[in-house]
Tab-separated table of C-alpha atoms in Angstrom:
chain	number	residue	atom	x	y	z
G	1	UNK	CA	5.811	28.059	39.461
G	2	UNK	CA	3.474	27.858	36.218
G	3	UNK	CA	2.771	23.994	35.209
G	4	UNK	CA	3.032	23.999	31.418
G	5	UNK	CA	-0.352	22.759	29.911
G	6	UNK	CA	0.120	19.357	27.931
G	7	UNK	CA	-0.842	18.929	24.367
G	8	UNK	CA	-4.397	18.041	23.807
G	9	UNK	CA	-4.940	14.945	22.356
G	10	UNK	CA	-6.527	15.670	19.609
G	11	UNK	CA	-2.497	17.443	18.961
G	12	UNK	CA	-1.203	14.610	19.315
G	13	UNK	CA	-3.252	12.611	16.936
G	14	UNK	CA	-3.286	15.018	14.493
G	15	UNK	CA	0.372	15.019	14.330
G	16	UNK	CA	0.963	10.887	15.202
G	17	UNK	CA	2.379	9.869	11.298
G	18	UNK	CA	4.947	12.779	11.722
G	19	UNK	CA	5.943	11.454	15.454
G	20	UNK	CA	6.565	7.632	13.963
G	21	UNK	CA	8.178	9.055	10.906
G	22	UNK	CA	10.100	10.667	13.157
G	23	UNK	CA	9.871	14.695	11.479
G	24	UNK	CA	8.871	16.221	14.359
G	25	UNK	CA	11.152	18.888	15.491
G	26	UNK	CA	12.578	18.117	18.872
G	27	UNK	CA	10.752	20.281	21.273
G	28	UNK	CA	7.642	19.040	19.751
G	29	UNK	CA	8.582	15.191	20.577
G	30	UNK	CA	9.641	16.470	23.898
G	31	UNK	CA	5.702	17.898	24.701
G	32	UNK	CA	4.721	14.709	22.590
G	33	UNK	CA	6.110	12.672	24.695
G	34	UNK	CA	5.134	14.231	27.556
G	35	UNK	CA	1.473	14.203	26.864
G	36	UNK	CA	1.869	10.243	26.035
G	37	UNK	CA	3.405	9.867	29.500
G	38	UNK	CA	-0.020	10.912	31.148
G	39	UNK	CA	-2.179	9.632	28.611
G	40	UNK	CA	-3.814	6.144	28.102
G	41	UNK	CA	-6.104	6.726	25.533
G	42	UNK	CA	-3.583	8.360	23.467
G	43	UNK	CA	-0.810	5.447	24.275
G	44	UNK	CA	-3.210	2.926	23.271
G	45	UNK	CA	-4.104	5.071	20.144
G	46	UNK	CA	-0.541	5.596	18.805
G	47	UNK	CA	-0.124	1.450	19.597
G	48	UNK	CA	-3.298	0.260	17.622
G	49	UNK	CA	-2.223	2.945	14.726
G	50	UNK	CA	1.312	1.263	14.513
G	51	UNK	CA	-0.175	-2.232	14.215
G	52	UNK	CA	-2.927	-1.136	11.768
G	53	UNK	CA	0.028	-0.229	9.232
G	54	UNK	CA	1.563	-4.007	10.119
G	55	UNK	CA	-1.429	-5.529	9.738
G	56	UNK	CA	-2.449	-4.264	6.635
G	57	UNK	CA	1.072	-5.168	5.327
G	58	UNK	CA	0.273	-8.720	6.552
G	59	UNK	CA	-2.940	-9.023	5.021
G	60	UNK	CA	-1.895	-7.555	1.808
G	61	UNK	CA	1.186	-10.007	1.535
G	62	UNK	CA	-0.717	-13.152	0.060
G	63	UNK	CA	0.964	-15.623	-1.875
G	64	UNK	CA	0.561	-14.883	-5.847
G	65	UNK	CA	-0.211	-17.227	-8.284
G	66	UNK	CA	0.552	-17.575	-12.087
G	67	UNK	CA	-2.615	-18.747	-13.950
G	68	UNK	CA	-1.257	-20.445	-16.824
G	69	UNK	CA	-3.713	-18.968	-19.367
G	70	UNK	CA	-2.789	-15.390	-18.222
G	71	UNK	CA	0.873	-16.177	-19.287
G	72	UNK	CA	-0.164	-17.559	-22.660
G	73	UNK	CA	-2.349	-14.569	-23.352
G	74	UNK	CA	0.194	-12.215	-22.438
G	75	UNK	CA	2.927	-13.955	-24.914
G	76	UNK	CA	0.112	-14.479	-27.543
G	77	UNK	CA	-0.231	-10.520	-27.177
G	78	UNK	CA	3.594	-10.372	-27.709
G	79	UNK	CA	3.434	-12.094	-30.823
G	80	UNK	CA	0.564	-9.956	-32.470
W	1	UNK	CA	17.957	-16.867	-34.781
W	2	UNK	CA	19.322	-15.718	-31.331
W	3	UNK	CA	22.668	-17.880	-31.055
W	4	UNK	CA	22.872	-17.055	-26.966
W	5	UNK	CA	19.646	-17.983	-26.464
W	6	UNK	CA	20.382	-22.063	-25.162
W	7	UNK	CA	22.294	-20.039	-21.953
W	8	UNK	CA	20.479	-19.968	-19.122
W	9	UNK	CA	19.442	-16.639	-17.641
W	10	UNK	CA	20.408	-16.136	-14.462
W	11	UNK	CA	20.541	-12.382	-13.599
W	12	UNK	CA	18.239	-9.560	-14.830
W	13	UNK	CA	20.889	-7.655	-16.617
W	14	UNK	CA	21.498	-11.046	-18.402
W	15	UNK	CA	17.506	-11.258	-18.940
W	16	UNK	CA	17.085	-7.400	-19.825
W	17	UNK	CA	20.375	-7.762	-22.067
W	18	UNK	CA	18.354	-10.809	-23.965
W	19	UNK	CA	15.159	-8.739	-23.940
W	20	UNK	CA	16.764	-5.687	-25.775
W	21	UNK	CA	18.118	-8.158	-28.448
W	22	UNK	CA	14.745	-9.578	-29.311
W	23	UNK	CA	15.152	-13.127	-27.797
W	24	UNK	CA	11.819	-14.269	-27.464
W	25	UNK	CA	12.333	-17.250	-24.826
W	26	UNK	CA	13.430	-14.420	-22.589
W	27	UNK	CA	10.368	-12.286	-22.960
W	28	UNK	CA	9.002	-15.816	-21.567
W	29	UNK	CA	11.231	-15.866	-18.475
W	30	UNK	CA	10.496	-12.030	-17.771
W	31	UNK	CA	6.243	-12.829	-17.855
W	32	UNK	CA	7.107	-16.364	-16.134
W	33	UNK	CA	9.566	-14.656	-13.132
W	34	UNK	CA	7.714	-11.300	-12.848
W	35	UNK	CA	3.825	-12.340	-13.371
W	36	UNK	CA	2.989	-13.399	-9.986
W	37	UNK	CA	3.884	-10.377	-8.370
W	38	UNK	CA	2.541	-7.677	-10.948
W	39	UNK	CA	-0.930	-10.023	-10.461
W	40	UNK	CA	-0.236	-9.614	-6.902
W	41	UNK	CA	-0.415	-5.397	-6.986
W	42	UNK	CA	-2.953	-5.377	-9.322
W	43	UNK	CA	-5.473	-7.582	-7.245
W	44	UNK	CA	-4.656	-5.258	-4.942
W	45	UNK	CA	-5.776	-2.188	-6.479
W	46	UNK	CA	-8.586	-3.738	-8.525
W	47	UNK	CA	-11.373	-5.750	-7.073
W	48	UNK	CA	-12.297	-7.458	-10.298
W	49	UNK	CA	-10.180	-10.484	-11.172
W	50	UNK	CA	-10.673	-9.635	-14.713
W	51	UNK	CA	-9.751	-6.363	-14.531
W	52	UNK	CA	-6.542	-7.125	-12.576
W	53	UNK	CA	-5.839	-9.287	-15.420
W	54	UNK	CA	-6.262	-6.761	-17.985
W	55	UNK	CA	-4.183	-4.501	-15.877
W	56	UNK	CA	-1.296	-7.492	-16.127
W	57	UNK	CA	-1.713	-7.855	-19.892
W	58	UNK	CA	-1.550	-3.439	-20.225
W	59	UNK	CA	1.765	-3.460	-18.393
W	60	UNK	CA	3.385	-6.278	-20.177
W	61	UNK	CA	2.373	-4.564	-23.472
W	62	UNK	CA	4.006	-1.481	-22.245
W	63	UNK	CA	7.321	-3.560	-20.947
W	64	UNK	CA	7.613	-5.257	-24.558
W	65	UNK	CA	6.960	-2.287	-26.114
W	66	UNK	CA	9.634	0.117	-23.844
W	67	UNK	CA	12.112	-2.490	-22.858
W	68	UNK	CA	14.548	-0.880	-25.478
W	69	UNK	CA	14.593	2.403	-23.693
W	70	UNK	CA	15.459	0.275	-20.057
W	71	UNK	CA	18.829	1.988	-18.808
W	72	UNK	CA	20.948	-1.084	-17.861
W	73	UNK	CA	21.569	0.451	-14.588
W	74	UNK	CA	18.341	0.807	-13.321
W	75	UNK	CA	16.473	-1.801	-11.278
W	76	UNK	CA	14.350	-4.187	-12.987
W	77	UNK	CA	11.541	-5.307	-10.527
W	78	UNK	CA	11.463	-1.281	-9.657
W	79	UNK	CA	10.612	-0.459	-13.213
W	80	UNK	CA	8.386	-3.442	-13.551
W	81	UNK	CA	6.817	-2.952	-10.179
W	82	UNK	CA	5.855	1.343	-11.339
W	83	UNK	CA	4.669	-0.197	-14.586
W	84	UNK	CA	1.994	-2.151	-12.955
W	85	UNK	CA	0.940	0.647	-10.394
W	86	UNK	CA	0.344	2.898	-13.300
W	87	UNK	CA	-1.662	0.365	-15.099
W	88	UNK	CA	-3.583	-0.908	-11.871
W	89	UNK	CA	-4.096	2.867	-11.490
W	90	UNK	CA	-4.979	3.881	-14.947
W	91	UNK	CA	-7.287	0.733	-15.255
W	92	UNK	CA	-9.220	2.010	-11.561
W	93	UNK	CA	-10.243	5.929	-13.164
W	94	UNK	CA	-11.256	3.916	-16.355
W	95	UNK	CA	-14.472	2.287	-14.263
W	96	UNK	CA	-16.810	4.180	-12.789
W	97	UNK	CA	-16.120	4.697	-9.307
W	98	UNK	CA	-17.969	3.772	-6.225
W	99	UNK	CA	-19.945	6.412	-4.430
W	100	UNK	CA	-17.124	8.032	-2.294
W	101	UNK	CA	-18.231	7.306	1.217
W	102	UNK	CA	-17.087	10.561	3.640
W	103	UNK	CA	-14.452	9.853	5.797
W	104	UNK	CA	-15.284	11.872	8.641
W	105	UNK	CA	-17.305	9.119	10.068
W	106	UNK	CA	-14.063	6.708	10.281
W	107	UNK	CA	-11.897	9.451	12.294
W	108	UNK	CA	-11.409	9.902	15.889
W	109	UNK	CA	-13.792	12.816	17.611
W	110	UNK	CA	-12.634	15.233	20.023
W	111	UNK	CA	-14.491	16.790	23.063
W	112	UNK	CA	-14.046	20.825	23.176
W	113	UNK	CA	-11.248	20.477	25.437
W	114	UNK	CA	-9.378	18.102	23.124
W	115	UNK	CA	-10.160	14.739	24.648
W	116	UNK	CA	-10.779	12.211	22.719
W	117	UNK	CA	-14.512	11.456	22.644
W	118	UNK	CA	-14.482	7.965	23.242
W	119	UNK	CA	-10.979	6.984	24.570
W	120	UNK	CA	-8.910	4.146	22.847
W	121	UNK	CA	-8.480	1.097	24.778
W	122	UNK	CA	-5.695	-1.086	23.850
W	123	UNK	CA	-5.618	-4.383	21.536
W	124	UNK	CA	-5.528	-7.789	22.326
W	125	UNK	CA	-5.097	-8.739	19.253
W	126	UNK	CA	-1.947	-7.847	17.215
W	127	UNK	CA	-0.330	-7.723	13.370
W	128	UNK	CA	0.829	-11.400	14.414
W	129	UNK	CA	-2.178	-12.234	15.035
W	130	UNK	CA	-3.635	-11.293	11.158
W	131	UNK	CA	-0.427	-13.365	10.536
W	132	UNK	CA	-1.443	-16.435	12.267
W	133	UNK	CA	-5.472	-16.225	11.502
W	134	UNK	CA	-6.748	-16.290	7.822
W	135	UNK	CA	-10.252	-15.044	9.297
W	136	UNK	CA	-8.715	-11.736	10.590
W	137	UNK	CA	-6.228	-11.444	7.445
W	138	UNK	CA	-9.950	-11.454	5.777
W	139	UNK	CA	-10.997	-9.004	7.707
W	140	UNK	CA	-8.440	-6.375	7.608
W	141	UNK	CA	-8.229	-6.629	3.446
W	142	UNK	CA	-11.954	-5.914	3.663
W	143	UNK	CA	-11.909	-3.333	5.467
W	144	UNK	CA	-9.008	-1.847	3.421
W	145	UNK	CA	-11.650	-2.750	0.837
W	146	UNK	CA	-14.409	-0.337	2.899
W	147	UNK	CA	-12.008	2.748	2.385
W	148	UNK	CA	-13.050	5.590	0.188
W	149	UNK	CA	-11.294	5.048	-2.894
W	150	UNK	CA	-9.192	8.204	-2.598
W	151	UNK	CA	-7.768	7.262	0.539
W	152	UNK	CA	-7.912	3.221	0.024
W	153	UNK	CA	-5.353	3.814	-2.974
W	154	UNK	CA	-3.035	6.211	-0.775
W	155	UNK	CA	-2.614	3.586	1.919
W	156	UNK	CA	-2.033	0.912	-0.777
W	157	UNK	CA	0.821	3.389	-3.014
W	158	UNK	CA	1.959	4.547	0.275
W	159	UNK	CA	2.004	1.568	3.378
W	160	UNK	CA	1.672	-1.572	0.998
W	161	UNK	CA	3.551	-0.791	-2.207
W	162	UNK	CA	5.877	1.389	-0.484
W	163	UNK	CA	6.475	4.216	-2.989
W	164	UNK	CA	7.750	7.366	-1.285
W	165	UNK	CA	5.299	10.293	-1.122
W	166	UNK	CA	6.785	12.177	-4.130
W	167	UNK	CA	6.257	8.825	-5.727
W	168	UNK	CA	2.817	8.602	-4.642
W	169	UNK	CA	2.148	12.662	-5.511
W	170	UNK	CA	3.604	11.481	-8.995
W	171	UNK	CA	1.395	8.638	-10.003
W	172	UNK	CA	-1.837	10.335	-8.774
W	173	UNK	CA	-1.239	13.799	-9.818
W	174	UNK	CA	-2.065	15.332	-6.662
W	175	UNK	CA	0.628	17.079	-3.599
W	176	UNK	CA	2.415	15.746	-1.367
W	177	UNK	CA	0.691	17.260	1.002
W	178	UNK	CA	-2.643	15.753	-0.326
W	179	UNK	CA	-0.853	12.544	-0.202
W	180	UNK	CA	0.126	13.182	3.481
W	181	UNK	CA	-3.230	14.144	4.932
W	182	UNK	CA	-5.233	11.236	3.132
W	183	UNK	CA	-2.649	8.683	4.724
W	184	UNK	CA	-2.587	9.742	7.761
W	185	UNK	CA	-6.889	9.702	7.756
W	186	UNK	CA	-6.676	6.881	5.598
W	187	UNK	CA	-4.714	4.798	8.635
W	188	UNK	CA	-7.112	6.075	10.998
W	189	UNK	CA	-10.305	5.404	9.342
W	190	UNK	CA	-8.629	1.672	8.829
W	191	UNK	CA	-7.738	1.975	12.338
W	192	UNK	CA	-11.304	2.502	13.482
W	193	UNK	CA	-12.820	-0.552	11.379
W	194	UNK	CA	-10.103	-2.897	12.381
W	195	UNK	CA	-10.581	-1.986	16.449
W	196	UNK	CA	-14.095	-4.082	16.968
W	197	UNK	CA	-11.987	-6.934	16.124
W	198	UNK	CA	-9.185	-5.941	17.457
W	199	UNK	CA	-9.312	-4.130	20.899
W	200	UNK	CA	-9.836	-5.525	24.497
W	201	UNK	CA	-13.408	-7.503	25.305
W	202	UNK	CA	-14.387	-5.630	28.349
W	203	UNK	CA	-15.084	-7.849	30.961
């Protein structure tokens, strides 16, 4: 019986925004998926590259202000 | 004068209705309600606080001066929010860019055999952690920051802003393949600046 050879990670990286946005056709989540099962390095990889896109959402998300003088300016503009 | 204008606005097809008749305490609610967050994108995309200012000021100019053409069925905050990209945008090609630094660095290397060359190890910390800590929410907007500008702006349209990638492809006048490459290197060269502070302390 021939064992199938697994994806090599650099595969699986290469392709890891299509796996989360879920395009992947089927058979390729299934060797995916399999490679993942065996694979630390690329577990911990698709984790960290997950949480990079939250965290840069979170850091992004800071609470806006409304200088006063920027408003005025902006209506002054309005009125010219 | 404008013989509605003591009602309160409470909806934006009431505000947009009282734009498109010229009522000039509305144009105030609009830059009153709306500011914050178009200052919030542009800061974003432009480092300079003056510049993201200007960028404000530009899309405001081009609300007053389009608001007639808004279709009453269309989304306000949508149409404001593209308005302020394509300023923040237009204002970023008019200064001279920074250097662009090569990628290639920030990506993950693989052996011959397709290993990685130095295997991940997980995080510690996590996005709830860059929640809880203002040092680390520091960190990861600087190294957004660190990006080449080509990709930097892709993760911003794309993860932050959350335009589609036809969107993005739109506004930057490039494919959507283009779009989809330099996001997916764009997360991993983020990912690689973010893991010092991020990934296990060996014992």
């Amino acid at each position: 019986m021939s064992v199938r050879p697994y994806l090599p990670c650099s595969e699986v990286i290469g392709f890891l925004a299509d796996y989360i946005d879920r395009v992947l056709p089927p058979e390729t989540i299934v060797e995916f998926e399999r490679h993942l099962a065996v694979c630390a390095s690329c577990v911990a990889y698709l984790a960290s590259y997950k949480e990079t896109i939250r965290a840069a959402r979170i850091a992004e998300d800071v609470i806006a202000d409304a200088p006063e003088e920027l408003i005025e300016a902006i209506l002054r503009s309005r009125l010219q | 004068m404008n013989t509605t204008a003591q009602e309160p606005i409470v909806t934006d097809a009431e505000l947009v209705a009282r734009l498109q008749a010229g009522d000039e305490s509305a144009f105030e609610k609009l830059v009153r309600t709306y500011m914050p967050r178009l200052l919030r994108v542009a800061r974003r995309f432009l480092s300079s606080e003056e510049d993201a200012r200007d960028a404000v000021q530009d899309a405001f100019v081009s609300v007053f001066k389009s608001i007639k053409n808004f279709e009453k069925n269309a989304q306000l905050s949508t149409w404001l929010h593209r308005i302020i990209i394509n300023s923040s945008l237009m204002k970023l090609r008019s200064r001279r860019r920074r250097p662009e630094q090569e990628i290639e660095t920030l990506l993950p290397r693989f052996q011959e055999d397709g290993h990685q060359v130095e295997p991940s190890t997980p995080w510690t910390e996590s996005a709830q952690t860059v929640l809880e800590r203002a040092e680390l929410r520091d960190a990861v907007r600087k190294s957004i920051d660190q990006l080449p500008e080509s990709y930097r702006e892709i993760l911003l349209l794309r993860d932050i802003e959350e335009l589609t990638a036809d969107e993005t492809a739109e506004a930057l006048g490039i494919s959507k393949n283009v779009v989809k490459v330099r996001l997916h290197r764009a997360r991993q060269a983020l990912r690689t600046l973010l893991d010092p502070s991020m990934r296990t302390v060996p014992a």
